[in-house]
């Protein structure tokens, strides 16, 4: 048994009974530790530096750098790596809580966070070698990659550029339905901003020298864990190569640096690794705000579809419909702020067939949907147990017209299908069909249309418009066959994807800016809920300077970061632009207070500790 594997066994020993985790260890946010627990934690960290364990971990990270970054194993490796660190800590101090740092609370003004004070991790470096000057790690001497002091060099002089706000993190979690999409979004987006914001050792492959590394990657692991909890029946088994250029991957693949451990061994931390995370309040507060945004957006769209006036008053809703709108949005993973093309919540799967058919017929009558589009909507609905709305059915209607040009008659469809290689078919199924689970049938179809419409039109022009008789009865299989020629044909969309033009599987919601325009304002009781969830004193935000009430933009990362980490700079820049669109949308909502803004304001103006 390897030394590192032994550490993992030691960590779980007290929580395992007959190989089953019965009492998982809780990982709290660093600021929730008591002063005594925090002192124990820093003392244990110093022991890891003195006994060589920190050197071992840093070297392991350096030795495997090329295989653990820019590849699907990114999240799985770092989950196991942080657990290895936790095992080492518990070996020197059994029972010590192993915390994480929820940097989303500090996103708007990181340098103002208490974690950069002497009571926590200390601040910036100074001098020619940028050695840390204060806090428990001041003048630490490190050995990896070569002898040096532990260094920090904040990326904006004496300050740190903003991190991804909590709204972006939750939107990413709600949009992604596949492991690879989430992993690539984290790796190309929020992950690097923290590393480069702190910089010094943190911007190198020996970043584990700085204890901030493990606090940061604890948060990264929590993002994955929270995403898994959103659909626990399936996501604790998911592992794929979506949005990566790697060959097919498997849960049976060994994790680099840990030859005795397979990816499947770490997919569910509640069992084998035996731990869970305790939320800081940031995610819960963000969910409260997004539910309100969804409620107002859904109500606005419903009123528009019924021909009602678009104007709805200060809260964007009417009293008669507020309750039903709120019930439909709350807690639904398919809500508008987190899914492609702003799709509505799905109907209960036990809805009577007659009621479902009546809703579909009403939509078809209202929009003049042709028979082919109605069949497609029904197929997507059956796959996802969702109810197509006027918006989604109109998009599917448009999609039918495009597919009819691509697919042609039966002979050309058959020829196109036969020409497709088996691997291409698998690719198409993985990127589209897999998304049909979990009430996403309509979402996936509209996502393809909304995100890749311009690409489809490029190939549509090469086909004649077909008559209604030729497209009558088109179903989901025909859609896939027709799309295959445009997506997978010579010089098709997939070729563009591989060149970094875009990705089939979205990481952030498309059209969110339009969704946010439907929000009238955020009522004061919602803002009060945000402060209460965060356990902060309420601040009169009208007295806070406007600039400090706004969510700030996130800085672009340098190209060398993407090259060093095997990442796609084009893709990362797309995410960056989407984040800015999202930030603009939230900043324009009257009364909106981001949890990150609330945390900053409470510390500065409300006397929060």
mmCIF file with all atom_site columns, N, CA, C and O in Angstrom, residues 428-478:
data_model
loop_
_atom_site.group_PDB
_atom_site.id
_atom_site.type_symbol
_atom_site.label_atom_id
_atom_site.label_alt_id
_atom_site.label_comp_id
_atom_site.label_asym_id
_atom_site.label_entity_id
_atom_site.label_seq_id
_atom_site.pdbx_PDB_ins_code
_atom_site.Cartn_x
_atom_site.Cartn_y
_atom_site.Cartn_z
_atom_site.occupancy
_atom_site.B_iso_or_equiv
_atom_site.pdbx_formal_charge
_atom_site.auth_seq_id
_atom_site.auth_comp_id
_atom_site.auth_asym_id
_atom_site.auth_atom_id
_atom_site.pdbx_PDB_model_num
ATOM 1   N N  . UNK A 1 428 ? -22.647 12.572 -31.174 1.00 0.00 ? 428 UNK A N  1
ATOM 2   C CA . UNK A 1 428 ? -23.920 13.275 -31.242 1.00 0.00 ? 428 UNK A CA 1
ATOM 3   C C  . UNK A 1 428 ? -24.842 12.844 -30.115 1.00 0.00 ? 428 UNK A C  1
ATOM 4   O O  . UNK A 1 428 ? -25.505 13.666 -29.486 1.00 0.00 ? 428 UNK A O  1
ATOM 5   N N  . UNK A 1 429 ? -24.873 11.551 -29.852 1.00 0.00 ? 429 UNK A N  1
ATOM 6   C CA . UNK A 1 429 ? -25.720 11.056 -28.772 1.00 0.00 ? 429 UNK A CA 1
ATOM 7   C C  . UNK A 1 429 ? -25.249 11.576 -27.416 1.00 0.00 ? 429 UNK A C  1
ATOM 8   O O  . UNK A 1 429 ? -26.066 11.955 -26.575 1.00 0.00 ? 429 UNK A O  1
ATOM 9   N N  . UNK A 1 430 ? -23.945 11.604 -27.222 1.00 0.00 ? 430 UNK A N  1
ATOM 10  C CA . UNK A 1 430 ? -23.417 12.065 -25.937 1.00 0.00 ? 430 UNK A CA 1
ATOM 11  C C  . UNK A 1 430 ? -23.737 13.528 -25.688 1.00 0.00 ? 430 UNK A C  1
ATOM 12  O O  . UNK A 1 430 ? -24.020 13.947 -24.572 1.00 0.00 ? 430 UNK A O  1
ATOM 13  N N  . UNK A 1 431 ? -23.675 14.341 -26.736 1.00 0.00 ? 431 UNK A N  1
ATOM 14  C CA . UNK A 1 431 ? -23.866 15.778 -26.559 1.00 0.00 ? 431 UNK A CA 1
ATOM 15  C C  . UNK A 1 431 ? -25.316 16.202 -26.574 1.00 0.00 ? 431 UNK A C  1
ATOM 16  O O  . UNK A 1 431 ? -25.654 17.243 -26.045 1.00 0.00 ? 431 UNK A O  1
ATOM 17  N N  . UNK A 1 432 ? -26.178 15.397 -27.175 1.00 0.00 ? 432 UNK A N  1
ATOM 18  C CA . UNK A 1 432 ? -27.583 15.794 -27.268 1.00 0.00 ? 432 UNK A CA 1
ATOM 19  C C  . UNK A 1 432 ? -28.483 14.864 -26.472 1.00 0.00 ? 432 UNK A C  1
ATOM 20  O O  . UNK A 1 432 ? -29.194 15.279 -25.570 1.00 0.00 ? 432 UNK A O  1
ATOM 21  N N  . UNK A 1 433 ? -28.405 13.579 -26.759 1.00 0.00 ? 433 UNK A N  1
ATOM 22  C CA . UNK A 1 433 ? -29.336 12.650 -26.135 1.00 0.00 ? 433 UNK A CA 1
ATOM 23  C C  . UNK A 1 433 ? -29.149 12.577 -24.629 1.00 0.00 ? 433 UNK A C  1
ATOM 24  O O  . UNK A 1 433 ? -30.127 12.451 -23.890 1.00 0.00 ? 433 UNK A O  1
ATOM 25  N N  . UNK A 1 434 ? -27.913 12.630 -24.158 1.00 0.00 ? 434 UNK A N  1
ATOM 26  C CA . UNK A 1 434 ? -27.680 12.563 -22.715 1.00 0.00 ? 434 UNK A CA 1
ATOM 27  C C  . UNK A 1 434 ? -28.345 13.720 -21.986 1.00 0.00 ? 434 UNK A C  1
ATOM 28  O O  . UNK A 1 434 ? -28.665 13.628 -20.811 1.00 0.00 ? 434 UNK A O  1
ATOM 29  N N  . UNK A 1 435 ? -28.504 14.821 -22.670 1.00 0.00 ? 435 UNK A N  1
ATOM 30  C CA . UNK A 1 435 ? -29.140 15.965 -22.045 1.00 0.00 ? 435 UNK A CA 1
ATOM 31  C C  . UNK A 1 435 ? -30.632 15.833 -21.901 1.00 0.00 ? 435 UNK A C  1
ATOM 32  O O  . UNK A 1 435 ? -31.265 16.666 -21.286 1.00 0.00 ? 435 UNK A O  1
ATOM 33  N N  . UNK A 1 436 ? -31.222 14.760 -22.473 1.00 0.00 ? 436 UNK A N  1
ATOM 34  C CA . UNK A 1 436 ? -32.666 14.615 -22.402 1.00 0.00 ? 436 UNK A CA 1
ATOM 35  C C  . UNK A 1 436 ? -33.135 14.103 -21.050 1.00 0.00 ? 436 UNK A C  1
ATOM 36  O O  . UNK A 1 436 ? -34.317 14.104 -20.769 1.00 0.00 ? 436 UNK A O  1
ATOM 37  N N  . UNK A 1 437 ? -32.221 13.622 -20.208 1.00 0.00 ? 437 UNK A N  1
ATOM 38  C CA . UNK A 1 437 ? -32.618 13.181 -18.880 1.00 0.00 ? 437 UNK A CA 1
ATOM 39  C C  . UNK A 1 437 ? -32.783 14.386 -17.976 1.00 0.00 ? 437 UNK A C  1
ATOM 40  O O  . UNK A 1 437 ? -32.205 15.434 -18.206 1.00 0.00 ? 437 UNK A O  1
ATOM 41  N N  . UNK A 1 438 ? -33.580 14.226 -16.952 1.00 0.00 ? 438 UNK A N  1
ATOM 42  C CA . UNK A 1 438 ? -33.740 15.303 -15.971 1.00 0.00 ? 438 UNK A CA 1
ATOM 43  C C  . UNK A 1 438 ? -34.489 16.506 -16.482 1.00 0.00 ? 438 UNK A C  1
ATOM 44  O O  . UNK A 1 438 ? -34.107 17.641 -16.223 1.00 0.00 ? 438 UNK A O  1
ATOM 45  N N  . UNK A 1 439 ? -35.558 16.285 -17.254 1.00 0.00 ? 439 UNK A N  1
ATOM 46  C CA . UNK A 1 439 ? -36.420 17.378 -17.716 1.00 0.00 ? 439 UNK A CA 1
ATOM 47  C C  . UNK A 1 439 ? -35.703 18.372 -18.611 1.00 0.00 ? 439 UNK A C  1
ATOM 48  O O  . UNK A 1 439 ? -35.911 19.565 -18.514 1.00 0.00 ? 439 UNK A O  1
ATOM 49  N N  . UNK A 1 440 ? -34.840 17.889 -19.501 1.00 0.00 ? 440 UNK A N  1
ATOM 50  C CA . UNK A 1 440 ? -34.105 18.812 -20.352 1.00 0.00 ? 440 UNK A CA 1
ATOM 51  C C  . UNK A 1 440 ? -34.361 18.572 -21.839 1.00 0.00 ? 440 UNK A C  1
ATOM 52  O O  . UNK A 1 440 ? -33.623 19.031 -22.661 1.00 0.00 ? 440 UNK A O  1
ATOM 53  N N  . UNK A 1 441 ? -35.400 17.818 -22.160 1.00 0.00 ? 441 UNK A N  1
ATOM 54  C CA . UNK A 1 441 ? -35.650 17.531 -23.566 1.00 0.00 ? 441 UNK A CA 1
ATOM 55  C C  . UNK A 1 441 ? -35.807 18.782 -24.391 1.00 0.00 ? 441 UNK A C  1
ATOM 56  O O  . UNK A 1 441 ? -35.149 18.978 -25.402 1.00 0.00 ? 441 UNK A O  1
ATOM 57  N N  . UNK A 1 442 ? -36.716 19.648 -23.968 1.00 0.00 ? 442 UNK A N  1
ATOM 58  C CA . UNK A 1 442 ? -36.955 20.873 -24.699 1.00 0.00 ? 442 UNK A CA 1
ATOM 59  C C  . UNK A 1 442 ? -35.750 21.795 -24.606 1.00 0.00 ? 442 UNK A C  1
ATOM 60  O O  . UNK A 1 442 ? -35.376 22.465 -25.559 1.00 0.00 ? 442 UNK A O  1
ATOM 61  N N  . UNK A 1 443 ? -35.106 21.836 -23.434 1.00 0.00 ? 443 UNK A N  1
ATOM 62  C CA . UNK A 1 443 ? -33.960 22.722 -23.240 1.00 0.00 ? 443 UNK A CA 1
ATOM 63  C C  . UNK A 1 443 ? -32.843 22.432 -24.230 1.00 0.00 ? 443 UNK A C  1
ATOM 64  O O  . UNK A 1 443 ? -32.261 23.339 -24.806 1.00 0.00 ? 443 UNK A O  1
ATOM 65  N N  . UNK A 1 444 ? -32.514 21.141 -24.407 1.00 0.00 ? 444 UNK A N  1
ATOM 66  C CA . UNK A 1 444 ? -31.412 20.779 -25.283 1.00 0.00 ? 444 UNK A CA 1
ATOM 67  C C  . UNK A 1 444 ? -31.719 21.183 -26.712 1.00 0.00 ? 444 UNK A C  1
ATOM 68  O O  . UNK A 1 444 ? -30.891 21.745 -27.421 1.00 0.00 ? 444 UNK A O  1
ATOM 69  N N  . UNK A 1 445 ? -32.949 20.912 -27.153 1.00 0.00 ? 445 UNK A N  1
ATOM 70  C CA . UNK A 1 445 ? -33.312 21.267 -28.521 1.00 0.00 ? 445 UNK A CA 1
ATOM 71  C C  . UNK A 1 445 ? -33.191 22.768 -28.745 1.00 0.00 ? 445 UNK A C  1
ATOM 72  O O  . UNK A 1 445 ? -32.620 23.222 -29.741 1.00 0.00 ? 445 UNK A O  1
ATOM 73  N N  . UNK A 1 446 ? -33.713 23.558 -27.811 1.00 0.00 ? 446 UNK A N  1
ATOM 74  C CA . UNK A 1 446 ? -33.654 25.011 -27.987 1.00 0.00 ? 446 UNK A CA 1
ATOM 75  C C  . UNK A 1 446 ? -32.233 25.525 -27.804 1.00 0.00 ? 446 UNK A C  1
ATOM 76  O O  . UNK A 1 446 ? -31.854 26.537 -28.390 1.00 0.00 ? 446 UNK A O  1
ATOM 77  N N  . UNK A 1 447 ? -31.438 24.824 -27.004 1.00 0.00 ? 447 UNK A N  1
ATOM 78  C CA . UNK A 1 447 ? -30.042 25.226 -26.840 1.00 0.00 ? 447 UNK A CA 1
ATOM 79  C C  . UNK A 1 447 ? -29.287 25.088 -28.155 1.00 0.00 ? 447 UNK A C  1
ATOM 80  O O  . UNK A 1 447 ? -28.505 25.955 -28.542 1.00 0.00 ? 447 UNK A O  1
ATOM 81  N N  . UNK A 1 448 ? -29.537 23.978 -28.839 1.00 0.00 ? 448 UNK A N  1
ATOM 82  C CA . UNK A 1 448 ? -28.884 23.777 -30.139 1.00 0.00 ? 448 UNK A CA 1
ATOM 83  C C  . UNK A 1 448 ? -29.269 24.898 -31.086 1.00 0.00 ? 448 UNK A C  1
ATOM 84  O O  . UNK A 1 448 ? -28.432 25.493 -31.765 1.00 0.00 ? 448 UNK A O  1
ATOM 85  N N  . UNK A 1 449 ? -30.546 25.191 -31.115 1.00 0.00 ? 449 UNK A N  1
ATOM 86  C CA . UNK A 1 449 ? -31.018 26.233 -32.018 1.00 0.00 ? 449 UNK A CA 1
ATOM 87  C C  . UNK A 1 449 ? -30.444 27.593 -31.647 1.00 0.00 ? 449 UNK A C  1
ATOM 88  O O  . UNK A 1 449 ? -29.912 28.313 -32.481 1.00 0.00 ? 449 UNK A O  1
ATOM 89  N N  . UNK A 1 450 ? -30.549 27.931 -30.353 1.00 0.00 ? 450 UNK A N  1
ATOM 90  C CA . UNK A 1 450 ? -30.138 29.261 -29.939 1.00 0.00 ? 450 UNK A CA 1
ATOM 91  C C  . UNK A 1 450 ? -28.649 29.493 -30.061 1.00 0.00 ? 450 UNK A C  1
ATOM 92  O O  . UNK A 1 450 ? -28.203 30.530 -30.536 1.00 0.00 ? 450 UNK A O  1
ATOM 93  N N  . UNK A 1 451 ? -27.841 28.516 -29.650 1.00 0.00 ? 451 UNK A N  1
ATOM 94  C CA . UNK A 1 451 ? -26.397 28.706 -29.627 1.00 0.00 ? 451 UNK A CA 1
ATOM 95  C C  . UNK A 1 451 ? -25.774 28.528 -31.010 1.00 0.00 ? 451 UNK A C  1
ATOM 96  O O  . UNK A 1 451 ? -24.839 29.219 -31.372 1.00 0.00 ? 451 UNK A O  1
ATOM 97  N N  . UNK A 1 452 ? -26.328 27.591 -31.787 1.00 0.00 ? 452 UNK A N  1
ATOM 98  C CA . UNK A 1 452 ? -25.669 27.221 -33.046 1.00 0.00 ? 452 UNK A CA 1
ATOM 99  C C  . UNK A 1 452 ? -26.497 27.558 -34.286 1.00 0.00 ? 452 UNK A C  1
ATOM 100 O O  . UNK A 1 452 ? -26.249 27.032 -35.353 1.00 0.00 ? 452 UNK A O  1
ATOM 101 N N  . UNK A 1 453 ? -27.470 28.435 -34.108 1.00 0.00 ? 453 UNK A N  1
ATOM 102 C CA . UNK A 1 453 ? -28.345 28.773 -35.223 1.00 0.00 ? 453 UNK A CA 1
ATOM 103 C C  . UNK A 1 453 ? -27.551 29.302 -36.408 1.00 0.00 ? 453 UNK A C  1
ATOM 104 O O  . UNK A 1 453 ? -27.802 28.948 -37.564 1.00 0.00 ? 453 UNK A O  1
ATOM 105 N N  . UNK A 1 454 ? -26.571 30.172 -36.136 1.00 0.00 ? 454 UNK A N  1
ATOM 106 C CA . UNK A 1 454 ? -25.803 30.760 -37.238 1.00 0.00 ? 454 UNK A CA 1
ATOM 107 C C  . UNK A 1 454 ? -24.982 29.704 -37.970 1.00 0.00 ? 454 UNK A C  1
ATOM 108 O O  . UNK A 1 454 ? -24.770 29.803 -39.175 1.00 0.00 ? 454 UNK A O  1
ATOM 109 N N  . UNK A 1 455 ? -24.530 28.690 -37.227 1.00 0.00 ? 455 UNK A N  1
ATOM 110 C CA . UNK A 1 455 ? -23.783 27.626 -37.874 1.00 0.00 ? 455 UNK A CA 1
ATOM 111 C C  . UNK A 1 455 ? -24.709 26.770 -38.742 1.00 0.00 ? 455 UNK A C  1
ATOM 112 O O  . UNK A 1 455 ? -24.358 26.377 -39.851 1.00 0.00 ? 455 UNK A O  1
ATOM 113 N N  . UNK A 1 456 ? -25.892 26.461 -38.219 1.00 0.00 ? 456 UNK A N  1
ATOM 114 C CA . UNK A 1 456 ? -26.843 25.654 -38.978 1.00 0.00 ? 456 UNK A CA 1
ATOM 115 C C  . UNK A 1 456 ? -27.213 26.351 -40.282 1.00 0.00 ? 456 UNK A C  1
ATOM 116 O O  . UNK A 1 456 ? -27.285 25.723 -41.335 1.00 0.00 ? 456 UNK A O  1
ATOM 117 N N  . UNK A 1 457 ? -27.436 27.648 -40.197 1.00 0.00 ? 457 UNK A N  1
ATOM 118 C CA . UNK A 1 457 ? -27.839 28.372 -41.402 1.00 0.00 ? 457 UNK A CA 1
ATOM 119 C C  . UNK A 1 457 ? -26.770 28.311 -42.490 1.00 0.00 ? 457 UNK A C  1
ATOM 120 O O  . UNK A 1 457 ? -27.081 28.348 -43.678 1.00 0.00 ? 457 UNK A O  1
ATOM 121 N N  . UNK A 1 458 ? -25.529 28.215 -42.088 1.00 0.00 ? 458 UNK A N  1
ATOM 122 C CA . UNK A 1 458 ? -24.453 28.115 -43.076 1.00 0.00 ? 458 UNK A CA 1
ATOM 123 C C  . UNK A 1 458 ? -24.615 26.886 -43.964 1.00 0.00 ? 458 UNK A C  1
ATOM 124 O O  . UNK A 1 458 ? -24.323 26.916 -45.149 1.00 0.00 ? 458 UNK A O  1
ATOM 125 N N  . UNK A 1 459 ? -25.128 25.795 -43.372 1.00 0.00 ? 459 UNK A N  1
ATOM 126 C CA . UNK A 1 459 ? -25.303 24.556 -44.122 1.00 0.00 ? 459 UNK A CA 1
ATOM 127 C C  . UNK A 1 459 ? -26.696 24.447 -44.712 1.00 0.00 ? 459 UNK A C  1
ATOM 128 O O  . UNK A 1 459 ? -26.905 23.758 -45.708 1.00 0.00 ? 459 UNK A O  1
ATOM 129 N N  . UNK A 1 460 ? -27.638 25.142 -44.119 1.00 0.00 ? 460 UNK A N  1
ATOM 130 C CA . UNK A 1 460 ? -29.002 25.128 -44.633 1.00 0.00 ? 460 UNK A CA 1
ATOM 131 C C  . UNK A 1 460 ? -29.047 25.641 -46.067 1.00 0.00 ? 460 UNK A C  1
ATOM 132 O O  . UNK A 1 460 ? -29.803 25.146 -46.912 1.00 0.00 ? 460 UNK A O  1
ATOM 133 N N  . UNK A 1 461 ? -28.241 26.638 -46.363 1.00 0.00 ? 461 UNK A N  1
ATOM 134 C CA . UNK A 1 461 ? -28.255 27.251 -47.695 1.00 0.00 ? 461 UNK A CA 1
ATOM 135 C C  . UNK A 1 461 ? -27.870 26.281 -48.795 1.00 0.00 ? 461 UNK A C  1
ATOM 136 O O  . UNK A 1 461 ? -28.121 26.539 -49.975 1.00 0.00 ? 461 UNK A O  1
ATOM 137 N N  . UNK A 1 462 ? -27.277 25.153 -48.449 1.00 0.00 ? 462 UNK A N  1
ATOM 138 C CA . UNK A 1 462 ? -26.864 24.171 -49.453 1.00 0.00 ? 462 UNK A CA 1
ATOM 139 C C  . UNK A 1 462 ? -27.974 23.177 -49.794 1.00 0.00 ? 462 UNK A C  1
ATOM 140 O O  . UNK A 1 462 ? -27.778 22.277 -50.601 1.00 0.00 ? 462 UNK A O  1
ATOM 141 N N  . UNK A 1 463 ? -29.151 23.308 -49.175 1.00 0.00 ? 463 UNK A N  1
ATOM 142 C CA . UNK A 1 463 ? -30.245 22.368 -49.396 1.00 0.00 ? 463 UNK A CA 1
ATOM 143 C C  . UNK A 1 463 ? -31.490 23.105 -49.869 1.00 0.00 ? 463 UNK A C  1
ATOM 144 O O  . UNK A 1 463 ? -31.723 24.248 -49.509 1.00 0.00 ? 463 UNK A O  1
ATOM 145 N N  . UNK A 1 464 ? -32.266 22.450 -50.645 1.00 0.00 ? 464 UNK A N  1
ATOM 146 C CA . UNK A 1 464 ? -33.528 23.023 -51.085 1.00 0.00 ? 464 UNK A CA 1
ATOM 147 C C  . UNK A 1 464 ? -34.556 22.950 -49.956 1.00 0.00 ? 464 UNK A C  1
ATOM 148 O O  . UNK A 1 464 ? -34.509 22.049 -49.132 1.00 0.00 ? 464 UNK A O  1
ATOM 149 N N  . UNK A 1 465 ? -35.485 23.876 -49.970 1.00 0.00 ? 465 UNK A N  1
ATOM 150 C CA . UNK A 1 465 ? -36.595 23.793 -49.011 1.00 0.00 ? 465 UNK A CA 1
ATOM 151 C C  . UNK A 1 465 ? -37.511 22.650 -49.449 1.00 0.00 ? 465 UNK A C  1
ATOM 152 O O  . UNK A 1 465 ? -37.883 22.556 -50.618 1.00 0.00 ? 465 UNK A O  1
ATOM 153 N N  . UNK A 1 466 ? -37.845 21.784 -48.507 1.00 0.00 ? 466 UNK A N  1
ATOM 154 C CA . UNK A 1 466 ? -38.666 20.625 -48.818 1.00 0.00 ? 466 UNK A CA 1
ATOM 155 C C  . UNK A 1 466 ? -40.144 20.927 -48.556 1.00 0.00 ? 466 UNK A C  1
ATOM 156 O O  . UNK A 1 466 ? -40.485 21.786 -47.763 1.00 0.00 ? 466 UNK A O  1
ATOM 157 N N  . UNK A 1 467 ? -41.008 20.189 -49.202 1.00 0.00 ? 467 UNK A N  1
ATOM 158 C CA . UNK A 1 467 ? -42.441 20.381 -49.013 1.00 0.00 ? 467 UNK A CA 1
ATOM 159 C C  . UNK A 1 467 ? -42.884 19.793 -47.681 1.00 0.00 ? 467 UNK A C  1
ATOM 160 O O  . UNK A 1 467 ? -42.194 18.982 -47.075 1.00 0.00 ? 467 UNK A O  1
ATOM 161 N N  . UNK A 1 468 ? -44.077 20.203 -47.244 1.00 0.00 ? 468 UNK A N  1
ATOM 162 C CA . UNK A 1 468 ? -44.600 19.700 -45.978 1.00 0.00 ? 468 UNK A CA 1
ATOM 163 C C  . UNK A 1 468 ? -44.756 18.192 -45.996 1.00 0.00 ? 468 UNK A C  1
ATOM 164 O O  . UNK A 1 468 ? -44.573 17.514 -44.979 1.00 0.00 ? 468 UNK A O  1
ATOM 165 N N  . UNK A 1 469 ? -45.098 17.640 -47.145 1.00 0.00 ? 469 UNK A N  1
ATOM 166 C CA . UNK A 1 469 ? -45.298 16.195 -47.208 1.00 0.00 ? 469 UNK A CA 1
ATOM 167 C C  . UNK A 1 469 ? -44.010 15.429 -46.960 1.00 0.00 ? 469 UNK A C  1
ATOM 168 O O  . UNK A 1 469 ? -44.027 14.312 -46.451 1.00 0.00 ? 469 UNK A O  1
ATOM 169 N N  . UNK A 1 470 ? -42.899 16.017 -47.304 1.00 0.00 ? 470 UNK A N  1
ATOM 170 C CA . UNK A 1 470 ? -41.616 15.340 -47.111 1.00 0.00 ? 470 UNK A CA 1
ATOM 171 C C  . UNK A 1 470 ? -41.160 15.368 -45.656 1.00 0.00 ? 470 UNK A C  1
ATOM 172 O O  . UNK A 1 470 ? -40.409 14.499 -45.235 1.00 0.00 ? 470 UNK A O  1
ATOM 173 N N  . UNK A 1 471 ? -41.584 16.374 -44.910 1.00 0.00 ? 471 UNK A N  1
ATOM 174 C CA . UNK A 1 471 ? -41.126 16.483 -43.528 1.00 0.00 ? 471 UNK A CA 1
ATOM 175 C C  . UNK A 1 471 ? -42.177 16.054 -42.527 1.00 0.00 ? 471 UNK A C  1
ATOM 176 O O  . UNK A 1 471 ? -41.934 16.025 -41.336 1.00 0.00 ? 471 UNK A O  1
ATOM 177 N N  . UNK A 1 472 ? -43.358 15.696 -43.000 1.00 0.00 ? 472 UNK A N  1
ATOM 178 C CA . UNK A 1 472 ? -44.429 15.311 -42.097 1.00 0.00 ? 472 UNK A CA 1
ATOM 179 C C  . UNK A 1 472 ? -44.007 14.119 -41.240 1.00 0.00 ? 472 UNK A C  1
ATOM 180 O O  . UNK A 1 472 ? -43.495 13.130 -41.739 1.00 0.00 ? 472 UNK A O  1
ATOM 181 N N  . UNK A 1 473 ? -44.225 14.242 -39.925 1.00 0.00 ? 473 UNK A N  1
ATOM 182 C CA . UNK A 1 473 ? -43.920 13.137 -39.038 1.00 0.00 ? 473 UNK A CA 1
ATOM 183 C C  . UNK A 1 473 ? -42.481 13.058 -38.595 1.00 0.00 ? 473 UNK A C  1
ATOM 184 O O  . UNK A 1 473 ? -42.074 12.076 -37.994 1.00 0.00 ? 473 UNK A O  1
ATOM 185 N N  . UNK A 1 474 ? -41.672 14.076 -38.869 1.00 0.00 ? 474 UNK A N  1
ATOM 186 C CA . UNK A 1 474 ? -40.291 14.047 -38.403 1.00 0.00 ? 474 UNK A CA 1
ATOM 187 C C  . UNK A 1 474 ? -40.262 13.889 -36.881 1.00 0.00 ? 474 UNK A C  1
ATOM 188 O O  . UNK A 1 474 ? -40.951 14.606 -36.168 1.00 0.00 ? 474 UNK A O  1
ATOM 189 N N  . UNK A 1 475 ? -39.474 12.964 -36.398 1.00 0.00 ? 475 UNK A N  1
ATOM 190 C CA . UNK A 1 475 ? -39.332 12.744 -34.967 1.00 0.00 ? 475 UNK A CA 1
ATOM 191 C C  . UNK A 1 475 ? -37.932 13.053 -34.506 1.00 0.00 ? 475 UNK A C  1
ATOM 192 O O  . UNK A 1 475 ? -37.110 13.574 -35.264 1.00 0.00 ? 475 UNK A O  1
ATOM 193 N N  . UNK A 1 476 ? -37.624 12.703 -33.272 1.00 0.00 ? 476 UNK A N  1
ATOM 194 C CA . UNK A 1 476 ? -36.330 13.028 -32.703 1.00 0.00 ? 476 UNK A CA 1
ATOM 195 C C  . UNK A 1 476 ? -35.188 12.340 -33.445 1.00 0.00 ? 476 UNK A C  1
ATOM 196 O O  . UNK A 1 476 ? -34.129 12.931 -33.657 1.00 0.00 ? 476 UNK A O  1
ATOM 197 N N  . UNK A 1 477 ? -35.389 11.079 -33.851 1.00 0.00 ? 477 UNK A N  1
ATOM 198 C CA . UNK A 1 477 ? -34.345 10.380 -34.601 1.00 0.00 ? 477 UNK A CA 1
ATOM 199 C C  . UNK A 1 477 ? -34.022 11.092 -35.899 1.00 0.00 ? 477 UNK A C  1
ATOM 200 O O  . UNK A 1 477 ? -32.863 11.176 -36.322 1.00 0.00 ? 477 UNK A O  1
ATOM 201 N N  . UNK A 1 478 ? -35.069 11.610 -36.558 1.00 0.00 ? 478 UNK A N  1
ATOM 202 C CA . UNK A 1 478 ? -34.850 12.330 -37.809 1.00 0.00 ? 478 UNK A CA 1
ATOM 203 C C  . UNK A 1 478 ? -34.122 13.647 -37.573 1.00 0.00 ? 478 UNK A C  1
ATOM 204 O O  . UNK A 1 478 ? -33.313 14.084 -38.393 1.00 0.00 ? 478 UNK A O  1
#
